[in-house]
Coordinates of C-alpha atoms in Angstrom, one line a residue:
Chain A
X1 CA 1.4 -21.3 9.8
X2 CA -1.3 -19.0 8.7
X3 CA -2.7 -18.2 5.3
X4 CA -4.4 -21.6 5.1
X5 CA -3.1 -25.1 4.7
X6 CA 0.1 -26.0 2.9
X7 CA 0.1 -27.5 -0.6
X8 CA 2.1 -30.4 -1.9
X9 CA 3.6 -29.9 -5.4
X10 CA 5.9 -31.8 -7.7
X11 CA 8.4 -30.1 -10.0
X12 CA 7.5 -31.0 -13.6
X13 CA 10.0 -28.8 -15.4
X14 CA 13.2 -26.9 -14.7
X15 CA 14.4 -24.5 -17.3
X16 CA 17.5 -22.3 -17.3
X17 CA 16.1 -18.8 -18.4
X18 CA 19.2 -16.6 -17.9
X19 CA 22.6 -16.6 -16.2
X20 CA 22.1 -18.1 -12.7
X21 CA 18.3 -18.0 -13.1
X22 CA 16.1 -21.1 -13.3
X23 CA 12.4 -21.4 -13.8
X24 CA 10.6 -24.1 -11.9
X25 CA 7.2 -25.4 -12.9
X26 CA 5.2 -26.8 -9.9
X27 CA 2.3 -29.1 -10.4
X28 CA -0.1 -30.1 -7.7
X29 CA 0.3 -33.6 -6.2
X30 CA -3.5 -33.8 -5.8
X31 CA -6.3 -31.5 -6.8
X32 CA -6.1 -28.1 -8.5
X33 CA -4.0 -25.2 -7.1
X34 CA -5.8 -22.0 -5.9
X35 CA -6.0 -19.2 -8.5
X36 CA -4.0 -16.1 -7.7
X37 CA -3.9 -12.4 -8.5
X38 CA -0.9 -10.6 -10.1
X39 CA 1.7 -9.8 -7.5
X40 CA 1.1 -12.9 -5.4
X41 CA 3.9 -15.0 -3.9
X42 CA 4.2 -18.4 -2.3
X43 CA 6.6 -19.6 0.4
X44 CA 8.5 -22.7 -0.8
X45 CA 9.7 -25.2 1.9
X46 CA 12.8 -27.1 1.1
X47 CA 14.0 -30.0 3.2
X48 CA 17.8 -29.7 3.4
X49 CA 19.6 -32.4 5.3
X50 CA 19.8 -30.5 8.6
X51 CA 16.8 -28.0 8.4
X52 CA 13.8 -26.8 6.7
X53 CA 14.4 -23.7 4.6
X54 CA 11.5 -21.5 3.6
X55 CA 11.8 -18.9 0.9
X56 CA 9.2 -16.6 -0.6
X57 CA 9.0 -16.5 -4.5
X58 CA 6.7 -14.4 -6.7
X59 CA 4.3 -16.4 -8.8
X60 CA 4.7 -16.0 -12.6
X61 CA 2.5 -17.2 -15.3
X62 CA -1.2 -16.5 -15.5
X63 CA -3.3 -17.2 -12.4
X64 CA -4.1 -20.7 -13.6
X65 CA -4.9 -23.7 -11.4
X66 CA -2.9 -26.4 -13.3
X67 CA 0.6 -25.3 -12.3
X68 CA 2.6 -22.5 -10.7
X69 CA 5.8 -21.1 -12.0
X70 CA 8.6 -19.4 -10.1
X71 CA 12.0 -18.2 -11.0
X72 CA 15.0 -18.4 -8.7
X73 CA 18.2 -16.5 -8.8
X74 CA 21.2 -18.4 -7.5
X75 CA 22.8 -16.1 -4.8
X76 CA 26.1 -17.2 -3.5
X77 CA 26.1 -15.4 -0.2
X78 CA 22.5 -16.3 0.8
X79 CA 21.4 -18.7 3.5
X80 CA 21.2 -21.7 1.2
X81 CA 17.6 -21.6 -0.2
X82 CA 18.4 -20.5 -3.7
X83 CA 21.5 -22.9 -3.9
X84 CA 19.3 -25.7 -2.7
X85 CA 16.7 -24.9 -5.4
X86 CA 19.5 -24.8 -8.1
X87 CA 21.4 -27.9 -7.0
X88 CA 19.0 -30.3 -5.4
X89 CA 15.6 -29.6 -7.0
X90 CA 15.1 -31.4 -10.2
X91 CA 12.2 -32.7 -12.3
X92 CA 10.2 -35.0 -10.0
X93 CA 11.2 -33.3 -6.7
X94 CA 8.3 -32.9 -4.3
X95 CA 8.1 -29.6 -2.4
X96 CA 5.7 -28.1 0.2
X97 CA 4.4 -24.6 -0.6
X98 CA 2.1 -22.2 1.1
X99 CA -1.2 -20.8 -0.3
X100 CA -0.6 -17.8 -2.5
X101 CA -0.5 -14.5 -0.7
X102 CA -0.6 -11.1 -2.3
X103 CA 1.2 -8.2 -0.6
X104 CA 1.9 -6.5 -3.9
X105 CA -1.4 -6.1 -5.7
X106 CA -2.2 -3.8 -8.6
X107 CA -4.2 -0.8 -7.5
X108 CA -7.1 -1.1 -9.8
X109 CA -8.4 2.4 -9.1
X110 CA -5.2 3.6 -10.9
X111 CA -5.3 5.1 -14.4
X112 CA -1.7 4.3 -15.3
X113 CA 0.8 1.9 -13.9
X114 CA 4.6 2.2 -14.0
X115 CA 6.4 -1.1 -13.2
X116 CA 10.1 -0.9 -12.3
X117 CA 12.1 -4.2 -12.0
X118 CA 15.7 -4.8 -11.0
X119 CA 17.1 -8.2 -12.0
X120 CA 15.2 -11.1 -10.6
X121 CA 12.6 -8.5 -9.4
X122 CA 11.1 -8.9 -12.8
X123 CA 9.1 -12.0 -11.7
X124 CA 5.9 -10.4 -10.2
X125 CA 5.7 -8.0 -13.2
X126 CA 5.3 -10.9 -15.7
X127 CA 1.8 -11.6 -14.3
X128 CA 1.1 -7.9 -13.7
X129 CA 1.9 -6.9 -17.3
X130 CA -0.3 -9.7 -18.6
X131 CA -3.2 -8.7 -16.3
X132 CA -2.8 -4.9 -17.2
X133 CA -2.8 -5.7 -20.9
X134 CA -5.9 -7.9 -20.5
X135 CA -7.7 -5.0 -18.7
X136 CA -6.5 -2.6 -21.3
X137 CA -4.9 -0.4 -18.6
X138 CA -2.0 1.9 -19.7
X139 CA 1.3 0.7 -18.3
X140 CA 5.1 0.9 -18.8
X141 CA 7.6 -1.7 -17.7
X142 CA 11.1 -0.5 -16.9
X143 CA 13.5 -3.4 -16.5
X144 CA 17.1 -3.0 -15.4
X145 CA 19.6 -5.9 -15.1
X146 CA 23.4 -6.2 -14.9
X147 CA 23.8 -7.6 -18.4
X148 CA 21.8 -9.0 -21.3
X149 CA 22.7 -12.5 -20.1
X150 CA 21.1 -11.8 -16.8
X151 CA 17.9 -10.2 -18.2
X152 CA 15.6 -13.1 -17.8
X153 CA 12.4 -12.9 -20.0
X154 CA 13.5 -9.6 -21.5
X155 CA 12.9 -10.7 -25.1
X156 CA 9.6 -12.4 -24.4
X157 CA 8.3 -9.2 -22.6
X158 CA 9.5 -7.1 -25.5
X159 CA 7.7 -9.4 -28.0
X160 CA 4.5 -9.3 -25.9
X161 CA 4.3 -5.7 -25.0
X162 CA 6.4 -3.9 -27.6
X163 CA 7.1 -0.2 -26.8
X164 CA 5.6 -0.5 -23.4
X165 CA 8.8 -2.3 -22.3
X166 CA 12.0 -0.4 -21.6
X167 CA 15.2 -2.4 -21.1
X168 CA 18.4 -1.2 -19.3
X169 CA 21.7 -3.0 -18.9
X170 CA 24.2 -1.8 -16.4
X171 CA 27.2 -3.1 -18.3
X172 CA 26.2 -1.1 -21.4
X173 CA 26.0 2.0 -19.2
X174 CA 22.2 2.2 -19.1
X175 CA 20.2 3.2 -16.1
X176 CA 16.5 4.0 -15.6
X177 CA 16.0 7.8 -16.0
X178 CA 14.0 7.9 -12.8
X179 CA 13.7 11.6 -12.2
X180 CA 12.6 12.3 -15.8
X181 CA 10.2 9.3 -15.6
X182 CA 8.5 10.4 -12.4
X183 CA 8.1 14.0 -13.3
X184 CA 4.8 15.0 -14.9
X185 CA 3.1 11.7 -14.7
X186 CA -0.7 12.2 -14.9
X187 CA -2.8 12.1 -11.8
X188 CA -3.9 8.6 -10.9
X189 CA -0.6 6.9 -11.8
X190 CA 0.8 4.1 -9.6
X191 CA 4.4 3.0 -9.3
X192 CA 5.5 -0.5 -8.4
X193 CA 9.1 -1.5 -7.8
X194 CA 10.7 -4.9 -7.1
X195 CA 14.4 -5.5 -7.0
X196 CA 17.4 -5.2 -4.7
X197 CA 16.9 -3.3 -1.5
X198 CA 19.1 -0.3 -2.5
X199 CA 17.2 0.1 -5.8
X200 CA 13.8 0.0 -4.0
X201 CA 14.9 2.6 -1.5
X202 CA 16.2 4.8 -4.4
X203 CA 13.0 4.6 -6.4
X204 CA 10.8 5.3 -3.4
X205 CA 12.9 8.3 -2.4
X206 CA 12.9 9.7 -5.9
X207 CA 9.1 9.2 -6.0
X208 CA 8.6 11.2 -2.8
X209 CA 11.0 13.9 -3.9
X210 CA 9.1 14.2 -7.2
X211 CA 6.0 15.0 -5.0
X212 CA 4.3 11.6 -5.3
X213 CA 2.1 10.7 -2.3
X214 CA 3.4 7.5 -0.6
X215 CA 0.0 5.9 -1.3
X216 CA 0.9 5.7 -5.0
X217 CA 4.3 4.1 -4.4
X218 CA 4.4 0.3 -4.0
X219 CA 7.3 -2.0 -3.3
X220 CA 7.8 -5.7 -2.9
X221 CA 10.8 -6.6 -0.8
X222 CA 11.8 -10.1 0.3
X223 CA 14.5 -9.6 2.9
X224 CA 16.5 -12.6 3.8
X225 CA 16.8 -12.8 7.6
X226 CA 20.2 -11.2 8.4
X227 CA 22.7 -13.2 10.4
X228 CA 24.0 -12.1 13.8
X229 CA 25.3 -13.4 17.1
X230 CA 23.4 -16.4 18.6
X231 CA 21.0 -15.7 21.5
X232 CA 18.2 -17.4 23.5
X233 CA 14.5 -16.9 23.2
X234 CA 12.2 -17.8 26.0
X235 CA 8.6 -18.5 24.9
X236 CA 6.4 -17.4 27.7
X237 CA 3.2 -19.1 26.6
X238 CA 4.7 -22.3 25.5
X239 CA 7.1 -22.5 28.4
X240 CA 10.0 -23.3 26.0
X241 CA 13.5 -21.9 25.7
X242 CA 15.1 -21.9 22.2
X243 CA 18.5 -21.1 21.0
X244 CA 18.7 -18.9 17.8
X245 CA 21.8 -19.7 15.8
X246 CA 23.9 -17.3 13.8
X247 CA 22.2 -17.9 10.5
X248 CA 18.8 -18.7 11.8
X249 CA 15.8 -16.4 12.3
X250 CA 13.7 -16.5 15.5
X251 CA 10.8 -17.7 13.4
X252 CA 12.9 -20.6 12.1
X253 CA 14.2 -21.5 15.5
X254 CA 10.7 -21.6 17.1
X255 CA 9.3 -23.6 14.2
X256 CA 12.2 -26.1 14.7
X257 CA 10.8 -26.9 18.2
X258 CA 7.3 -27.3 16.9
X259 CA 5.8 -23.9 17.7
X260 CA 3.5 -22.7 15.0
X261 CA 4.0 -18.9 15.0
X262 CA 1.9 -16.9 12.5
X263 CA 3.7 -15.7 9.4
X264 CA 3.0 -14.8 5.8
X265 CA 5.9 -13.2 3.9
X266 CA 8.9 -14.2 6.0
X267 CA 10.5 -11.0 4.7
X268 CA 9.7 -8.3 7.2
X269 CA 6.9 -6.7 5.1
X270 CA 3.5 -8.1 5.9
X271 CA 3.2 -7.7 9.7
X272 CA 1.7 -11.1 10.3
X273 CA 4.5 -12.3 12.7
X274 CA 4.5 -9.3 14.9
X275 CA 5.2 -10.6 18.4
X276 CA 5.0 -8.8 21.8
X277 CA 8.3 -8.6 23.7
X278 CA 7.9 -9.5 27.4
X279 CA 11.5 -9.0 28.4
X280 CA 14.8 -8.3 26.8
X281 CA 18.3 -8.0 28.2
X282 CA 19.9 -6.4 25.1
X283 CA 19.3 -4.3 22.1
X284 CA 16.6 -5.5 19.5
X285 CA 17.9 -5.3 16.0
X286 CA 14.9 -4.4 13.9
X287 CA 15.3 -5.4 10.3
X288 CA 11.7 -5.2 9.2
X289 CA 9.9 -2.6 7.0
X290 CA 6.6 -3.0 8.9
X291 CA 6.7 -1.6 12.5
X292 CA 6.4 2.1 13.1
X293 CA 9.8 3.6 14.0
X294 CA 8.2 4.5 17.4
X295 CA 7.3 0.9 18.1
X296 CA 10.7 -0.2 17.0
X297 CA 12.3 2.3 19.4
X298 CA 10.1 1.3 22.3
X299 CA 11.0 -2.4 21.9
X300 CA 7.5 -3.5 22.7
X301 CA 7.2 -5.7 19.6
X302 CA 9.4 -7.6 17.2
X303 CA 9.0 -9.1 13.7
X304 CA 10.4 -12.5 14.4
X305 CA 10.9 -13.4 10.7
X306 CA 13.9 -11.0 10.2
X307 CA 14.7 -9.2 13.5
X308 CA 17.2 -10.4 16.1
X309 CA 18.6 -9.6 19.6
X310 CA 22.0 -8.2 20.3
X311 CA 22.1 -9.6 23.8
X312 CA 21.6 -12.9 25.5
X313 CA 17.9 -13.5 26.2
X314 CA 14.6 -12.3 24.7
X315 CA 11.3 -13.3 26.2
X316 CA 8.4 -13.4 23.8
X317 CA 4.6 -13.7 24.1
X318 CA 4.5 -17.0 22.1
Chain B
X1 CA -28.6 4.5 19.0
X2 CA -26.0 6.0 16.7
X3 CA -24.1 2.7 16.4
X4 CA -20.6 4.0 17.1
X5 CA -17.3 2.3 16.5
X6 CA -18.1 2.0 12.8
X7 CA -14.8 1.9 10.9
X8 CA -16.1 4.0 7.9
X9 CA -16.5 7.0 10.1
X10 CA -13.8 9.4 8.7
X11 CA -11.1 10.8 11.0
X12 CA -9.4 14.1 10.4
X13 CA -6.1 15.5 11.4
X14 CA -4.5 19.0 11.0
X15 CA -3.2 20.5 7.8
X16 CA 0.6 20.0 7.6
X17 CA 2.7 21.1 4.6
X18 CA 4.2 18.4 2.4
X19 CA 7.5 20.0 1.5
X20 CA 8.0 17.7 -1.6
X21 CA 4.7 18.5 -3.4
X22 CA 5.3 20.3 -6.7
X23 CA 1.9 22.1 -6.5
X24 CA -0.3 22.6 -3.4
X25 CA -4.0 23.1 -3.9
X26 CA -5.7 24.2 -0.7
X27 CA -9.5 23.9 -0.6
X28 CA -11.2 25.9 2.1
X29 CA -14.8 26.5 3.2
X30 CA -15.9 29.1 5.8
X31 CA -14.2 28.5 9.1
X32 CA -11.6 26.3 7.5
X33 CA -9.8 29.6 6.7
X34 CA -8.2 29.4 10.1
X35 CA -6.7 26.0 9.5
X36 CA -5.5 27.1 6.1
X37 CA -3.9 30.2 7.7
X38 CA -2.1 28.0 10.2
X39 CA -0.9 25.8 7.3
X40 CA 0.6 28.7 5.4
X41 CA 2.0 30.2 8.6
X42 CA 3.9 26.9 9.3
X43 CA 5.2 26.6 5.8
X44 CA 8.2 28.3 4.2
X45 CA 8.2 30.8 1.3
X46 CA 9.0 28.1 -1.2
X47 CA 5.9 26.2 -0.2
X48 CA 3.7 29.3 -0.4
X49 CA 4.8 30.2 -3.9
X50 CA 3.7 26.7 -5.0
X51 CA 0.3 27.1 -3.3
X52 CA -3.1 28.0 -4.7
X53 CA -6.1 28.5 -2.4
X54 CA -9.7 28.1 -3.5
X55 CA -12.1 29.6 -0.9
X56 CA -15.8 29.5 -0.6
X57 CA -17.5 31.3 2.4
X58 CA -17.8 34.7 3.9
X59 CA -15.2 37.3 3.0
X60 CA -14.7 38.1 6.7
X61 CA -13.5 34.6 7.6
X62 CA -11.0 34.7 4.7
X63 CA -9.3 37.9 6.1
X64 CA -6.7 35.8 7.9
X65 CA -5.5 34.5 4.5
X66 CA -5.0 37.8 2.8
X67 CA -1.5 38.5 4.2
X68 CA 0.2 35.5 2.8
X69 CA 2.1 35.8 -0.5
X70 CA 0.9 32.7 -2.3
X71 CA 0.7 31.8 -5.9
X72 CA -3.0 32.4 -6.3
X73 CA -6.1 33.0 -4.2
X74 CA -9.5 32.5 -5.7
X75 CA -12.9 33.2 -4.2
X76 CA -15.8 31.0 -5.3
X77 CA -19.4 31.9 -4.6
X78 CA -20.6 28.4 -3.6
X79 CA -19.2 25.0 -2.8
X80 CA -20.6 23.7 -6.1
X81 CA -18.6 26.2 -8.1
X82 CA -15.5 25.5 -6.0
X83 CA -15.9 21.8 -6.8
X84 CA -16.2 22.6 -10.6
X85 CA -13.0 24.6 -10.3
X86 CA -11.4 21.7 -8.5
X87 CA -12.3 19.3 -11.3
X88 CA -10.6 21.7 -13.7
X89 CA -7.4 21.6 -11.7
X90 CA -7.5 17.8 -11.4
X91 CA -8.1 17.2 -15.1
X92 CA -4.6 18.5 -16.0
X93 CA -2.8 17.8 -12.7
X94 CA 0.3 15.5 -12.3
X95 CA 1.4 13.2 -9.5
X96 CA 3.2 16.1 -7.8
X97 CA 0.0 17.8 -6.7
X98 CA -1.1 17.6 -3.1
X99 CA -4.6 18.4 -1.9
X100 CA -5.4 20.1 1.5
X101 CA -9.0 20.5 2.6
X102 CA -10.4 22.4 5.6
X103 CA -14.0 23.0 6.4
X104 CA -17.1 21.2 7.5
X105 CA -17.3 17.5 7.2
X106 CA -19.7 17.6 4.2
X107 CA -17.3 19.9 2.3
X108 CA -14.3 17.7 3.0
X109 CA -16.3 14.7 1.9
X110 CA -17.3 16.2 -1.4
X111 CA -13.7 17.3 -2.2
X112 CA -12.5 13.7 -1.5
X113 CA -15.4 12.4 -3.6
X114 CA -14.4 14.5 -6.6
X115 CA -10.6 13.7 -6.1
X116 CA -11.3 10.0 -6.0
X117 CA -13.0 10.3 -9.4
X118 CA -9.5 11.3 -10.7
X119 CA -8.0 8.3 -9.0
X120 CA -6.4 10.3 -6.1
X121 CA -6.0 8.0 -3.1
X122 CA -8.1 9.5 -0.3
X123 CA -5.4 8.8 2.3
X124 CA -3.1 11.2 0.4
X125 CA -5.5 14.1 0.9
X126 CA -4.6 16.1 4.0
X127 CA -7.7 17.2 5.9
X128 CA -8.7 19.3 8.9
X129 CA -12.3 19.6 10.2
X130 CA -13.4 23.1 11.1
X131 CA -16.8 24.5 11.9
X132 CA -20.1 22.8 12.2
X133 CA -20.5 19.1 12.8
X134 CA -23.8 19.0 10.8
X135 CA -24.0 16.0 8.6
X136 CA -24.7 15.4 4.9
X137 CA -27.0 12.4 4.8
X138 CA -28.0 9.9 2.2
X139 CA -31.4 8.3 2.7
X140 CA -30.7 4.6 2.1
X141 CA -34.3 4.2 0.9
X142 CA -34.8 6.9 -1.8
X143 CA -31.0 7.8 -2.2
X144 CA -31.7 11.5 -1.8
X145 CA -29.1 13.7 -0.1
X146 CA -30.2 15.9 2.8
X147 CA -27.7 18.6 3.9
X148 CA -27.0 20.1 7.3
X149 CA -28.6 17.5 9.5
X150 CA -27.9 18.2 13.2
X151 CA -30.2 15.7 15.0
X152 CA -30.1 12.0 15.7
X153 CA -33.4 11.6 13.8
X154 CA -34.3 13.7 10.8
X155 CA -36.9 13.6 8.0
X156 CA -35.5 12.8 4.6
X157 CA -35.8 16.0 2.5
X158 CA -36.9 13.9 -0.5
X159 CA -39.2 11.0 0.5
X160 CA -40.1 12.2 4.0
X161 CA -39.1 9.0 5.9
X162 CA -37.9 9.5 9.5
X163 CA -34.2 8.6 9.4
X164 CA -31.9 7.5 12.1
X165 CA -28.5 9.1 11.4
X166 CA -25.7 6.6 11.6
X167 CA -21.9 6.8 11.8
X168 CA -21.8 4.6 8.7
X169 CA -20.2 6.7 6.1
X170 CA -19.9 6.4 2.3
X171 CA -16.9 8.0 0.6
X172 CA -18.5 7.4 -2.8
X173 CA -21.6 9.4 -1.8
X174 CA -19.7 11.7 0.6
X175 CA -22.5 11.2 3.1
X176 CA -23.5 9.4 6.3
X177 CA -26.3 6.9 5.9
X178 CA -29.8 7.5 7.2
X179 CA -32.0 4.5 7.9
X180 CA -35.8 4.5 8.5
X181 CA -36.3 4.5 12.3
X182 CA -40.1 3.9 12.6
X183 CA -40.8 1.3 9.8
X184 CA -42.4 -1.2 12.3
X185 CA -44.4 1.4 14.3
X186 CA -44.9 4.4 12.1
X187 CA -44.7 7.7 14.1
X188 CA -43.0 6.1 17.1
X189 CA -39.7 7.9 17.3
X190 CA -36.8 7.8 19.8
X191 CA -36.2 11.1 21.7
X192 CA -34.9 13.6 19.2
X193 CA -31.7 15.3 20.3
X194 CA -29.3 17.8 18.6
X195 CA -26.1 15.8 18.2
X196 CA -24.1 17.3 15.3
X197 CA -24.0 21.0 15.9

C-alpha cells in the first residue's frame, strides 16, 4: 500500500451514538498515532473469515495522538464492512489501519465556510467545525438526516456551535434550502459536502447553477466498489492472472494474491490507484470520480478500486 | 539559462463564457480587447446583459468592443486605476461573480494578485494572454519591481544589479523572479538577447 506503513490499533470503546450508528475509539497498540488535519480519513482493515475488508472512515475528534475516533453506519446492502464493524468489533478487538490521509481539507484561504452534511456524512465536519471555531473563521453547518434518531451528534454540535448549526429532518418535512443558501454568499466562501452520492451531486449542481466556481465546491465521497459480473485480470508485470469475483474490486483481488498496488482512498476519488490498461476484450465500467471523461472513454486507464470490466479479460500494467 | 520547465510559470487559455455566472467582470488591457470581443461574440444576449467590461488602453484598440450591448463598459486611464476599480467590485461581490482577464502577462498577473486578496481561487479566473511578452520582474535582492523587461538579462531599476530573468513566477508578487547573474565575476554577463518581446 502507499501513504506510509500500516498502524495497529486496539478498540478501547464502542458507543452507540444514534440509530444504526456506532462510534469506535481506536488506541495505538504501540507508540503515539500521527496527528491529522480536519477532513482526514483512515482505511480500516477488517479480517473476516474469508477475506480482508478495507473501508475508509473519516476521523473525528481533535487531531490528537492518543486515540482516533470513527463512526460507522450499519448499511444492510453493503459488502459487509459496516456489518462486520457492528457485529464483530468490540472493546479489545485489534484492527489494522492506514496512516491518515486528507482528501477533504479546509481551504484556509477562504473567508467563510459552509459545511453540508447528509446522515453519516457528518463525521468529517465534527473535526472541521472544531478547527474553524478555533481559528475564529466564520462557518455554518447544515446537517440533514432522515430522523432525529438518526442525527448522530446533532445535540452536541448545537451545544458547541449554537446558531451556526442548522438541523434538518426528512421525516419532519425539512430540507436544506440550497438555492437560497448558495445565493449571495460573499466572495471567498467555500462549500464542503459529505453524504449520500445523490445529495453530493445535487449540492454541487446547485452550486454551479448559482454561479459558484468549481474550485470553491468540495465533496468527500466514499464509493463502495459496485458489484458486477466476474472477470479475469492479467497482471502483465507480475505475470499473474487473477479472477475478480462478483462482489470484489480489482484492487481487492490483486491484493489477495499478494500484489501491492498503490491506493489511498479506495473510493474512486484520489487517483492513487490509476492503472494503465494494456488490453481489454470488453467494456470498462468506470465508476470513479477521478479520471477525465476523455480518458475514461479512451479506456487507456482504470481506477482499480471501484471500476470493473464488462467482458472476460483485462490486462493491466501491474 | 532561463531554467525552463518551472511549474510556477503561468499558462493561459482563451476566454470562454461561463453560462452560469450571475455577473461577469471582464478586465481588459490594450490588445486584450480582441480576446474580449471574441468572448462577447461567442456568448448569448443573456450573458452580455450580465457583463461589465473595464478597459485600460488606447481608444482605438477598444473599437471592436463598442458594438456589443453589454451591461456596462468603463474606460480607465491606467492599469492602476483599473485595479482600484476592480477592488471596488470585489469588495461587494458574491460567489456568482466570474472574472475574465485579457492583456499582457503583467496585467493578468496583477488582476489575479488583487483577486486572490479577496480569496478568489486563481484557477477560477479565466485568462487569455494578448500583446507583448514583456515581463514584470521582482529583483530577489532588493525586492523592487521592474516593468516591461524584454531581455534575458536586465538591470534592476531599483538597486542596479544585473538580473538573470527566470521562468520562476510568484503569484503573490505578480512577477517573474530576477536573480543576480554576475555576483562572482562582476560585469561578466552572458550574451544579452531579446527574449520577451
